[in-house]
Amino acid sequence: MRKRQRKSSTVGNSDAAAIRPLCVTINEAADMLSLGRTSIYQLIAEGALVAIKIGTCTRVTTASLDQFTEQLASRQA
């Protein structure tokens, strides 16, 4: 008996590794910025990062992480 081949779940020729999430967990944001969880929550409270709630889970938008790091880089330049 022949096995069925599984169809690819990606659309077109896009690489699944190239897909970037719209938001990340607090821990992931902390890892990305090399900060602690408390610092991430402080940045959210200050408005430096944008957080959304999905049920009971808090997520940080990757767009706000990008904007935050770009602002830091432009201040230091």
PDB file of N, CA and C in Angstrom:
ATOM      1  N   MET A   1       0.829  -1.173   0.000  1.00  0.00           N
ATOM      2  CA  MET A   1       0.000   0.000   0.000  1.00  0.00           C
ATOM      3  C   MET A   1       0.883   1.249   0.000  1.00  0.00           C
ATOM      4  N   ARG A   2       0.479   2.219  -0.745  1.00  0.00           N
ATOM      5  CA  ARG A   2       1.260   3.434  -0.905  1.00  0.00           C
ATOM      6  C   ARG A   2       0.819   4.499   0.105  1.00  0.00           C
ATOM      7  N   LYS A   3       1.788   5.198   0.705  1.00  0.00           N
ATOM      8  CA  LYS A   3       1.479   6.269   1.646  1.00  0.00           C
ATOM      9  C   LYS A   3       1.115   7.537   0.901  1.00  0.00           C
ATOM     10  N   ARG A   4       0.197   8.278   1.450  1.00  0.00           N
ATOM     11  CA  ARG A   4      -0.143   9.581   0.889  1.00  0.00           C
ATOM     12  C   ARG A   4       0.919  10.589   1.261  1.00  0.00           C
ATOM     13  N   GLN A   5       1.241  11.441   0.325  1.00  0.00           N
ATOM     14  CA  GLN A   5       2.190  12.500   0.631  1.00  0.00           C
ATOM     15  C   GLN A   5       1.445  13.661   1.260  1.00  0.00           C
ATOM     16  N   ARG A   6       2.052  14.223   2.270  1.00  0.00           N
ATOM     17  CA  ARG A   6       1.454  15.365   2.949  1.00  0.00           C
ATOM     18  C   ARG A   6       1.697  16.624   2.132  1.00  0.00           C
ATOM     19  N   LYS A   7       0.650  17.398   1.958  1.00  0.00           N
ATOM     20  CA  LYS A   7       0.781  18.657   1.235  1.00  0.00           C
ATOM     21  C   LYS A   7       1.463  19.678   2.122  1.00  0.00           C
ATOM     22  N   SER A   8       2.217  20.552   1.496  1.00  0.00           N
ATOM     23  CA  SER A   8       2.889  21.616   2.217  1.00  0.00           C
ATOM     24  C   SER A   8       1.866  22.600   2.758  1.00  0.00           C
ATOM     25  N   SER A   9       2.081  23.059   3.977  1.00  0.00           N
ATOM     26  CA  SER A   9       1.146  24.001   4.585  1.00  0.00           C
ATOM     27  C   SER A   9       1.493  25.452   4.273  1.00  0.00           C
ATOM     28  N   THR A  10       2.593  25.685   3.563  1.00  0.00           N
ATOM     29  CA  THR A  10       2.968  27.051   3.218  1.00  0.00           C
ATOM     30  C   THR A  10       2.327  27.451   1.908  1.00  0.00           C
ATOM     31  N   VAL A  11       2.134  28.721   1.741  1.00  0.00           N
ATOM     32  CA  VAL A  11       1.511  29.251   0.537  1.00  0.00           C
ATOM     33  C   VAL A  11       2.600  29.676  -0.432  1.00  0.00           C
ATOM     34  N   GLY A  12       2.482  29.271  -1.673  1.00  0.00           N
ATOM     35  CA  GLY A  12       3.455  29.669  -2.691  1.00  0.00           C
ATOM     36  C   GLY A  12       4.845  29.163  -2.375  1.00  0.00           C
ATOM     37  N   ASN A  13       5.829  29.977  -2.658  1.00  0.00           N
ATOM     38  CA  ASN A  13       7.221  29.609  -2.422  1.00  0.00           C
ATOM     39  C   ASN A  13       7.774  30.210  -1.142  1.00  0.00           C
ATOM     40  N   SER A  14       6.907  30.742  -0.293  1.00  0.00           N
ATOM     41  CA  SER A  14       7.393  31.388   0.922  1.00  0.00           C
ATOM     42  C   SER A  14       8.029  30.357   1.847  1.00  0.00           C
ATOM     43  N   ASP A  15       9.048  30.785   2.521  1.00  0.00           N
ATOM     44  CA  ASP A  15       9.768  29.937   3.461  1.00  0.00           C
ATOM     45  C   ASP A  15       9.115  30.096   4.829  1.00  0.00           C
ATOM     46  N   ALA A  16       8.751  29.006   5.461  1.00  0.00           N
ATOM     47  CA  ALA A  16       8.075  29.060   6.755  1.00  0.00           C
ATOM     48  C   ALA A  16       8.936  29.752   7.808  1.00  0.00           C
ATOM     49  N   ALA A  17      10.253  29.629   7.717  1.00  0.00           N
ATOM     50  CA  ALA A  17      11.142  30.268   8.681  1.00  0.00           C
ATOM     51  C   ALA A  17      11.153  31.782   8.513  1.00  0.00           C
ATOM     52  N   ALA A  18      10.772  32.280   7.359  1.00  0.00           N
ATOM     53  CA  ALA A  18      10.792  33.713   7.096  1.00  0.00           C
ATOM     54  C   ALA A  18       9.545  34.410   7.627  1.00  0.00           C
ATOM     55  N   ILE A  19       8.540  33.661   8.031  1.00  0.00           N
ATOM     56  CA  ILE A  19       7.320  34.259   8.557  1.00  0.00           C
ATOM     57  C   ILE A  19       7.601  34.785   9.959  1.00  0.00           C
ATOM     58  N   ARG A  20       7.320  36.056  10.161  1.00  0.00           N
ATOM     59  CA  ARG A  20       7.593  36.697  11.439  1.00  0.00           C
ATOM     60  C   ARG A  20       6.282  36.871  12.200  1.00  0.00           C
ATOM     61  N   PRO A  21       6.270  36.540  13.481  1.00  0.00           N
ATOM     62  CA  PRO A  21       5.030  36.689  14.241  1.00  0.00           C
ATOM     63  C   PRO A  21       4.665  38.160  14.442  1.00  0.00           C
ATOM     64  N   LEU A  22       3.389  38.437  14.606  1.00  0.00           N
ATOM     65  CA  LEU A  22       2.924  39.798  14.859  1.00  0.00           C
ATOM     66  C   LEU A  22       3.130  40.193  16.315  1.00  0.00           C
ATOM     67  N   CYS A  23       3.163  39.195  17.192  1.00  0.00           N
ATOM     68  CA  CYS A  23       3.391  39.481  18.601  1.00  0.00           C
ATOM     69  C   CYS A  23       4.132  38.311  19.245  1.00  0.00           C
ATOM     70  N   VAL A  24       4.765  38.614  20.378  1.00  0.00           N
ATOM     71  CA  VAL A  24       5.555  37.615  21.102  1.00  0.00           C
ATOM     72  C   VAL A  24       5.183  37.664  22.582  1.00  0.00           C
ATOM     73  N   THR A  25       5.545  36.625  23.302  1.00  0.00           N
ATOM     74  CA  THR A  25       5.281  36.580  24.740  1.00  0.00           C
ATOM     75  C   THR A  25       6.203  37.555  25.468  1.00  0.00           C
ATOM     76  N   ILE A  26       5.894  37.799  26.723  1.00  0.00           N
ATOM     77  CA  ILE A  26       6.736  38.664  27.553  1.00  0.00           C
ATOM     78  C   ILE A  26       8.142  38.080  27.641  1.00  0.00           C
ATOM     79  N   ASN A  27       8.235  36.769  27.839  1.00  0.00           N
ATOM     80  CA  ASN A  27       9.550  36.121  27.928  1.00  0.00           C
ATOM     81  C   ASN A  27      10.331  36.259  26.626  1.00  0.00           C
ATOM     82  N   GLU A  28       9.652  36.085  25.497  1.00  0.00           N
ATOM     83  CA  GLU A  28      10.324  36.217  24.204  1.00  0.00           C
ATOM     84  C   GLU A  28      10.794  37.650  23.978  1.00  0.00           C
ATOM     85  N   ALA A  29       9.967  38.622  24.350  1.00  0.00           N
ATOM     86  CA  ALA A  29      10.363  40.031  24.221  1.00  0.00           C
ATOM     87  C   ALA A  29      11.569  40.323  25.104  1.00  0.00           C
ATOM     88  N   ALA A  30      11.564  39.778  26.309  1.00  0.00           N
ATOM     89  CA  ALA A  30      12.693  39.965  27.222  1.00  0.00           C
ATOM     90  C   ALA A  30      13.965  39.363  26.635  1.00  0.00           C
ATOM     91  N   ASP A  31      13.858  38.186  26.060  1.00  0.00           N
ATOM     92  CA  ASP A  31      15.013  37.546  25.426  1.00  0.00           C
ATOM     93  C   ASP A  31      15.510  38.357  24.232  1.00  0.00           C
ATOM     94  N   MET A  32      14.578  38.869  23.432  1.00  0.00           N
ATOM     95  CA  MET A  32      14.955  39.630  22.240  1.00  0.00           C
ATOM     96  C   MET A  32      15.720  40.903  22.598  1.00  0.00           C
ATOM     97  N   LEU A  33      15.359  41.533  23.721  1.00  0.00           N
ATOM     98  CA  LEU A  33      16.002  42.781  24.131  1.00  0.00           C
ATOM     99  C   LEU A  33      17.068  42.572  25.202  1.00  0.00           C
ATOM    100  N   SER A  34      17.296  41.340  25.590  1.00  0.00           N
ATOM    101  CA  SER A  34      18.242  41.004  26.668  1.00  0.00           C
ATOM    102  C   SER A  34      17.897  41.750  27.956  1.00  0.00           C
ATOM    103  N   LEU A  35      16.619  41.745  28.281  1.00  0.00           N
ATOM    104  CA  LEU A  35      16.120  42.375  29.499  1.00  0.00           C
ATOM    105  C   LEU A  35      15.353  41.348  30.311  1.00  0.00           C
ATOM    106  N   GLY A  36      14.980  41.744  31.514  1.00  0.00           N
ATOM    107  CA  GLY A  36      14.152  40.882  32.346  1.00  0.00           C
ATOM    108  C   GLY A  36      12.675  41.140  32.104  1.00  0.00           C
ATOM    109  N   ARG A  37      11.853  40.242  32.611  1.00  0.00           N
ATOM    110  CA  ARG A  37      10.403  40.379  32.463  1.00  0.00           C
ATOM    111  C   ARG A  37       9.896  41.678  33.093  1.00  0.00           C
ATOM    112  N   THR A  38      10.432  42.026  34.260  1.00  0.00           N
ATOM    113  CA  THR A  38      10.003  43.240  34.952  1.00  0.00           C
ATOM    114  C   THR A  38      10.276  44.476  34.107  1.00  0.00           C
ATOM    115  N   SER A  39      11.425  44.510  33.456  1.00  0.00           N
ATOM    116  CA  SER A  39      11.757  45.648  32.588  1.00  0.00           C
ATOM    117  C   SER A  39      10.793  45.748  31.417  1.00  0.00           C
ATOM    118  N   ILE A  40      10.387  44.618  30.871  1.00  0.00           N
ATOM    119  CA  ILE A  40       9.420  44.620  29.764  1.00  0.00           C
ATOM    120  C   ILE A  40       8.086  45.182  30.245  1.00  0.00           C
ATOM    121  N   TYR A  41       7.632  44.751  31.417  1.00  0.00           N
ATOM    122  CA  TYR A  41       6.380  45.277  31.962  1.00  0.00           C
ATOM    123  C   TYR A  41       6.485  46.783  32.238  1.00  0.00           C
ATOM    124  N   GLN A  42       7.654  47.258  32.687  1.00  0.00           N
ATOM    125  CA  GLN A  42       7.854  48.693  32.911  1.00  0.00           C
ATOM    126  C   GLN A  42       7.791  49.461  31.597  1.00  0.00           C
ATOM    127  N   LEU A  43       8.411  48.929  30.551  1.00  0.00           N
ATOM    128  CA  LEU A  43       8.370  49.581  29.241  1.00  0.00           C
ATOM    129  C   LEU A  43       6.943  49.629  28.695  1.00  0.00           C
ATOM    130  N   ILE A  44       6.162  48.597  28.969  1.00  0.00           N
ATOM    131  CA  ILE A  44       4.752  48.589  28.563  1.00  0.00           C
ATOM    132  C   ILE A  44       3.997  49.675  29.326  1.00  0.00           C
ATOM    133  N   ALA A  45       4.227  49.769  30.638  1.00  0.00           N
ATOM    134  CA  ALA A  45       3.544  50.766  31.471  1.00  0.00           C
ATOM    135  C   ALA A  45       3.903  52.189  31.044  1.00  0.00           C
ATOM    136  N   GLU A  46       5.152  52.394  30.606  1.00  0.00           N
ATOM    137  CA  GLU A  46       5.609  53.713  30.154  1.00  0.00           C
ATOM    138  C   GLU A  46       5.106  54.045  28.755  1.00  0.00           C
ATOM    139  N   GLY A  47       4.592  53.048  28.053  1.00  0.00           N
ATOM    140  CA  GLY A  47       4.116  53.268  26.691  1.00  0.00           C
ATOM    141  C   GLY A  47       5.186  53.082  25.635  1.00  0.00           C
ATOM    142  N   ALA A  48       6.362  52.626  26.047  1.00  0.00           N
ATOM    143  CA  ALA A  48       7.459  52.411  25.101  1.00  0.00           C
ATOM    144  C   ALA A  48       7.233  51.161  24.255  1.00  0.00           C
ATOM    145  N   LEU A  49       6.507  50.192  24.802  1.00  0.00           N
ATOM    146  CA  LEU A  49       6.145  48.981  24.073  1.00  0.00           C
ATOM    147  C   LEU A  49       4.629  48.836  24.092  1.00  0.00           C
ATOM    148  N   VAL A  50       4.090  48.247  23.045  1.00  0.00           N
ATOM    149  CA  VAL A  50       2.644  48.030  22.946  1.00  0.00           C
ATOM    150  C   VAL A  50       2.352  46.571  23.270  1.00  0.00           C
ATOM    151  N   ALA A  51       1.462  46.376  24.234  1.00  0.00           N
ATOM    152  CA  ALA A  51       1.058  45.025  24.618  1.00  0.00           C
ATOM    153  C   ALA A  51      -0.424  44.846  24.339  1.00  0.00           C
ATOM    154  N   ILE A  52      -0.779  43.632  23.997  1.00  0.00           N
ATOM    155  CA  ILE A  52      -2.181  43.277  23.802  1.00  0.00           C
ATOM    156  C   ILE A  52      -2.483  42.066  24.671  1.00  0.00           C
ATOM    157  N   LYS A  53      -3.744  41.932  25.036  1.00  0.00           N
ATOM    158  CA  LYS A  53      -4.176  40.774  25.810  1.00  0.00           C
ATOM    159  C   LYS A  53      -4.966  39.857  24.898  1.00  0.00           C
ATOM    160  N   ILE A  54      -4.638  38.592  24.926  1.00  0.00           N
ATOM    161  CA  ILE A  54      -5.395  37.560  24.229  1.00  0.00           C
ATOM    162  C   ILE A  54      -5.842  36.596  25.320  1.00  0.00           C
ATOM    163  N   GLY A  55      -7.080  36.759  25.738  1.00  0.00           N
ATOM    164  CA  GLY A  55      -7.545  36.008  26.896  1.00  0.00           C
ATOM    165  C   GLY A  55      -6.792  36.494  28.120  1.00  0.00           C
ATOM    166  N   THR A  56      -6.095  35.588  28.778  1.00  0.00           N
ATOM    167  CA  THR A  56      -5.300  35.969  29.944  1.00  0.00           C
ATOM    168  C   THR A  56      -3.832  36.172  29.598  1.00  0.00           C
ATOM    169  N   CYS A  57      -3.477  35.962  28.348  1.00  0.00           N
ATOM    170  CA  CYS A  57      -2.084  36.059  27.911  1.00  0.00           C
ATOM    171  C   CYS A  57      -1.752  37.470  27.440  1.00  0.00           C
ATOM    172  N   THR A  58      -0.600  37.956  27.846  1.00  0.00           N
ATOM    173  CA  THR A  58      -0.115  39.256  27.387  1.00  0.00           C
ATOM    174  C   THR A  58       0.918  39.026  26.303  1.00  0.00           C
ATOM    175  N   ARG A  59       0.772  39.752  25.205  1.00  0.00           N
ATOM    176  CA  ARG A  59       1.709  39.658  24.090  1.00  0.00           C
ATOM    177  C   ARG A  59       2.210  41.050  23.743  1.00  0.00           C
ATOM    178  N   VAL A  60       3.465  41.143  23.311  1.00  0.00           N
ATOM    179  CA  VAL A  60       4.069  42.401  22.884  1.00  0.00           C
ATOM    180  C   VAL A  60       4.145  42.378  21.369  1.00  0.00           C
ATOM    181  N   THR A  61       3.726  43.468  20.735  1.00  0.00           N
ATOM    182  CA  THR A  61       3.767  43.501  19.275  1.00  0.00           C
ATOM    183  C   THR A  61       5.213  43.623  18.805  1.00  0.00           C
ATOM    184  N   THR A  62       5.543  42.890  17.755  1.00  0.00           N
ATOM    185  CA  THR A  62       6.903  42.968  17.212  1.00  0.00           C
ATOM    186  C   THR A  62       7.145  44.326  16.571  1.00  0.00           C
ATOM    187  N   ALA A  63       6.088  44.968  16.086  1.00  0.00           N
ATOM    188  CA  ALA A  63       6.235  46.319  15.519  1.00  0.00           C
ATOM    189  C   ALA A  63       6.708  47.291  16.592  1.00  0.00           C
ATOM    190  N   SER A  64       6.174  47.175  17.810  1.00  0.00           N
ATOM    191  CA  SER A  64       6.606  48.077  18.884  1.00  0.00           C
ATOM    192  C   SER A  64       8.032  47.763  19.331  1.00  0.00           C
ATOM    193  N   LEU A  65       8.429  46.493  19.273  1.00  0.00           N
ATOM    194  CA  LEU A  65       9.820  46.135  19.586  1.00  0.00           C
ATOM    195  C   LEU A  65      10.766  46.750  18.556  1.00  0.00           C
ATOM    196  N   ASP A  66      10.387  46.675  17.280  1.00  0.00           N
ATOM    197  CA  ASP A  66      11.199  47.277  16.216  1.00  0.00           C
ATOM    198  C   ASP A  66      11.314  48.783  16.410  1.00  0.00           C
ATOM    199  N   GLN A  67      10.181  49.424  16.669  1.00  0.00           N
ATOM    200  CA  GLN A  67      10.162  50.876  16.841  1.00  0.00           C
ATOM    201  C   GLN A  67      11.008  51.282  18.044  1.00  0.00           C
ATOM    202  N   PHE A  68      10.903  50.544  19.135  1.00  0.00           N
ATOM    203  CA  PHE A  68      11.666  50.835  20.344  1.00  0.00           C
ATOM    204  C   PHE A  68      13.168  50.750  20.080  1.00  0.00           C
ATOM    205  N   THR A  69      13.605  49.684  19.425  1.00  0.00           N
ATOM    206  CA  THR A  69      15.041  49.532  19.161  1.00  0.00           C
ATOM    207  C   THR A  69      15.540  50.567  18.152  1.00  0.00           C
ATOM    208  N   GLU A  70      14.710  50.932  17.174  1.00  0.00           N
ATOM    209  CA  GLU A  70      15.100  51.969  16.214  1.00  0.00           C
ATOM    210  C   GLU A  70      15.254  53.318  16.904  1.00  0.00           C
ATOM    211  N   GLN A  71      14.359  53.629  17.847  1.00  0.00           N
ATOM    212  CA  GLN A  71      14.458  54.880  18.595  1.00  0.00           C
ATOM    213  C   GLN A  71      15.721  54.907  19.442  1.00  0.00           C
ATOM    214  N   LEU A  72      16.048  53.793  20.070  1.00  0.00           N
ATOM    215  CA  LEU A  72      17.279  53.726  20.862  1.00  0.00           C
ATOM    216  C   LEU A  72      18.504  53.922  19.978  1.00  0.00           C
ATOM    217  N   ALA A  73      18.501  53.288  18.817  1.00  0.00           N
ATOM    218  CA  ALA A  73      19.637  53.397  17.897  1.00  0.00           C
ATOM    219  C   ALA A  73      19.789  54.826  17.383  1.00  0.00           C
ATOM    220  N   SER A  74      18.684  55.495  17.088  1.00  0.00           N
ATOM    221  CA  SER A  74      18.769  56.862  16.560  1.00  0.00           C
ATOM    222  C   SER A  74      19.230  57.843  17.632  1.00  0.00           C
ATOM    223  N   ARG A  75      18.909  57.584  18.896  1.00  0.00           N
ATOM    224  CA  ARG A  75      19.381  58.442  19.994  1.00  0.00           C
ATOM    225  C   ARG A  75      20.885  58.319  20.187  1.00  0.00           C
ATOM    226  N   GLN A  76      21.412  57.130  19.935  1.00  0.00           N
ATOM    227  CA  GLN A  76      22.834  56.881  20.157  1.00  0.00           C
ATOM    228  C   GLN A  76      23.683  57.264  18.960  1.00  0.00           C
ATOM    229  N   ALA A  77      23.067  57.521  17.829  1.00  0.00           N
ATOM    230  CA  ALA A  77      23.823  57.846  16.610  1.00  0.00           C
ATOM    231  C   ALA A  77      24.257  59.289  16.594  1.00  0.00           C
TER     232      ALA A  77
END
